[in-house]
Amino acid sequence: MRFAGVIAVLLLLFNLGKWSKPNENQTRSWVILNDVSASMSQPTAEGTSRADIAKSMIHQATNQAKSTELPLLVYPFSSKLETVEGSAKPIGTSTNILPAITQLLQDASAAGDNLAGVIVLSDGRQTLNSPQTDLDALALRARSRNVAVNTVVIGAYSAPPDLALIQPRASLTAFSGQPIRIAFALQSSGIEAVRPIVSLRDSTGKEITKLTLDLAPNKNLTAEFDVPAPSASTQWSIETPVIDGEVRSSNNKSVLNIRIIESKTRVFLVEGAPYWDSKFLAQLLRQQPHMDVRSIHRLSNQRYFRIDSGETKNQETDHPIFPDTLDELAHYDLIVFGKNIDAFLTPERTEFLRSYVRDRGGAVLFSRGKPTTAAMPSLEPLEPVVWAATSAAAFRFSPTRDGEAAGLFGQALPAPDASLWAALPTLKDGRQISLVKPFTRILAEGIPDVGGGSGKFPALLVRRYGQGVTGLVNGDGLWKWDFFPEARELGNCYEDFWNQLIQWMASYSEFLPGQDFSLRLPTTRGEAGKTLTATISYRGNDIAPQPTIQIVDPIGTANKISPAAIPDPSGRPLWRASFTPDQPGLWKLKLIDPRPNASATPEVLFTVPPPTQESDDLSPDPDFLNSLAKATGGRALQPTEFPEFLNQQLVKSTPTTRESGAVWKSSWDSAALALTIAVFFAIEWFIRRRNGLS
């Protein structure tokens, strides 16, 4: 017995055993996020609500989890994740899916829980939209924890009953008494045919005029008011009554800022090859009460004549009249060039002209195509194109969609698809273009009268150059729009075209006519709580004064902020100021010039739309749910695919052997071995005592 006990002790000292790879048998929880926003109460084609479908899915998942002995947690969410497990009625006033999932992952990480996966039951319709960066951050967090987010889109498309009034421009620039066209659109969805009355009202709410329109179901309709401009800058509104059953009334009214230019637009017109086009244009501009025009015409090398607004006789001279300094050029708001202007320009004058546009916010319009006969490299930077050598035959003038988006066509002038443009007489002398320079917008194209659209070329272009703008009418013969009887029957197209083009160019430039300051915002619409930066420039001849900005909020409270001067590489005075709109509505920013008897100053409007309501759009958004599932490595499911998904995913996992982390498992590390050794020595002691051995 003693020998056996000693052998057992020696075996213990040798630490006999084996290397063992541990098994991992940790149970991971599944989580269902149940959308309980109000949109989930929307009925489906089967007669049940979206919330009922989600409830049925939760029941299926619960039964599956019980049968496989897997933990399953169900949390409701709407604008945020609810901390109480269970279901809830669909009464949430907003939906925000990404923050709810982010909060779930953060809470699980803090508690040390290891999730098997997440299932989102929702229609996907969000009222609080999240940027792409939020989705990217969530996807990174989910993938790092190996938690896939699976989505089930519930519900079918359902157009919300709504009549929306859309105002494409928040601001309109005009001269007092000038006819203006205020375009708008009506959009119908989910309602029957209606005859809405659309009213144009002044700042006091008094009706100026109204239109009764016929709107078919689920259609768009465009219309416009043609009215004289008011005598002073003001705010008008366009509104239509709320139709019975509409889910949203906030889009039945739109506010329009009317900016009245108090000073006349000063125009300098230069023509080197007089023709009907230049004659008609000069006469038209001189007749406009809101323009102060000086026109110079070259009849021969030694014969020029000048005629100004309000004069009936021309003044002859033997040398070309043209401003010789930058300050003289800056006296004008717009320089209009005709053809063959070589004799008027010298290298010094051309440099002043470039500085006038680039640094002083001036505008140059090439009204009859290529302005020079010979190459003039110093003028080429102002031209929006690089000319080709060939010319086009007779062509028709056709506005583009970019011209409509820029606000010239469809608002100031008829829309691109208006039949008027095809009915007007053809133009000529359009020149082919080899390159359209960067930052140039093609507002209209020339379509050859013979041969169709294969030979299309840019016919009307505009390009920003520094603080100013240059425009190009690539063609000749617009006078026929005013002269030919068939054109006259279509309306005063010639006068409308030039008036609106010149006025549009003046507002497209950074500075308005007669103003020394410009005030710009990066956008005219945005969200509450997002900071905006306003930029101010100055082009006056005097030392720049320190401007201030008056900000008027939607309820009429005015505050002033002082912009900070910032360095500008060109050396021009430049200021910036930031402000944060904190409530929905129309915000007005007006620049204040501290100088006595200062000229008019610019103002801009910024619109903060009201927050989206849960009932504004009840249609599901499967695209968002698909992108969420794809970004996190999950699956985007239809309700019919949900049972199969449960059978595949909610199964009890078998223990897995870890390939790393093996440990030595000793054979003696047990109570049985210790008891055996003790028994050996106990028996020996008993025998010795029994036999009387000491």
PDB file of C-alpha atoms in Angstrom, residues 2 35 61 69 83 89 204 221 299 304 321 327 337 355 364 377 418 440 464 489 520 540 544 570 578 638 677 684:
ATOM      1  CA  ARG A   2       2.865   2.343   0.814  1.00  0.00           C
ATOM      2  CA  ASP A  35     -41.585  50.490 -36.000  1.00  0.00           C
ATOM      3  CA  ALA A  61     -40.275  34.937 -34.470  1.00  0.00           C
ATOM      4  CA  GLU A  69     -34.286  27.999 -26.974  1.00  0.00           C
ATOM      5  CA  THR A  83     -36.025  51.053 -23.553  1.00  0.00           C
ATOM      6  CA  LYS A  89     -49.395  50.987 -30.620  1.00  0.00           C
ATOM      7  CA  THR A 204     -51.126  92.800 -46.537  1.00  0.00           C
ATOM      8  CA  LEU A 221     -49.915  71.791 -64.082  1.00  0.00           C
ATOM      9  CA  LEU A 299     -20.308 103.465 -90.249  1.00  0.00           C
ATOM     10  CA  TYR A 304     -18.917 107.008 -85.970  1.00  0.00           C
ATOM     11  CA  ILE A 321     -15.916 106.284 -78.599  1.00  0.00           C
ATOM     12  CA  ASP A 327     -13.899 103.762 -63.581  1.00  0.00           C
ATOM     13  CA  PHE A 337     -21.265  94.191 -78.300  1.00  0.00           C
ATOM     14  CA  SER A 355     -11.210  93.794 -64.956  1.00  0.00           C
ATOM     15  CA  VAL A 364     -20.934  91.814 -71.128  1.00  0.00           C
ATOM     16  CA  PRO A 377      -6.447  87.038 -77.793  1.00  0.00           C
ATOM     17  CA  ALA A 418     -43.880  75.936 -75.659  1.00  0.00           C
ATOM     18  CA  THR A 440     -20.756  78.064 -69.062  1.00  0.00           C
ATOM     19  CA  ARG A 464     -19.697  83.545 -64.808  1.00  0.00           C
ATOM     20  CA  GLU A 489     -49.283  87.619 -84.183  1.00  0.00           C
ATOM     21  CA  ARG A 520     -24.805  85.890 -51.360  1.00  0.00           C
ATOM     22  CA  GLY A 540     -17.438 100.898 -55.302  1.00  0.00           C
ATOM     23  CA  ALA A 544     -15.153 100.312 -48.562  1.00  0.00           C
ATOM     24  CA  SER A 570      -7.508  89.789 -55.675  1.00  0.00           C
ATOM     25  CA  SER A 578     -22.579  83.236 -40.184  1.00  0.00           C
ATOM     26  CA  GLN A 638     -40.271  40.883 -48.187  1.00  0.00           C
ATOM     27  CA  ILE A 677      -3.638   8.538  -2.631  1.00  0.00           C
ATOM     28  CA  GLU A 684      -1.249   1.099   5.282  1.00  0.00           C
TER      29      GLU A 684
END
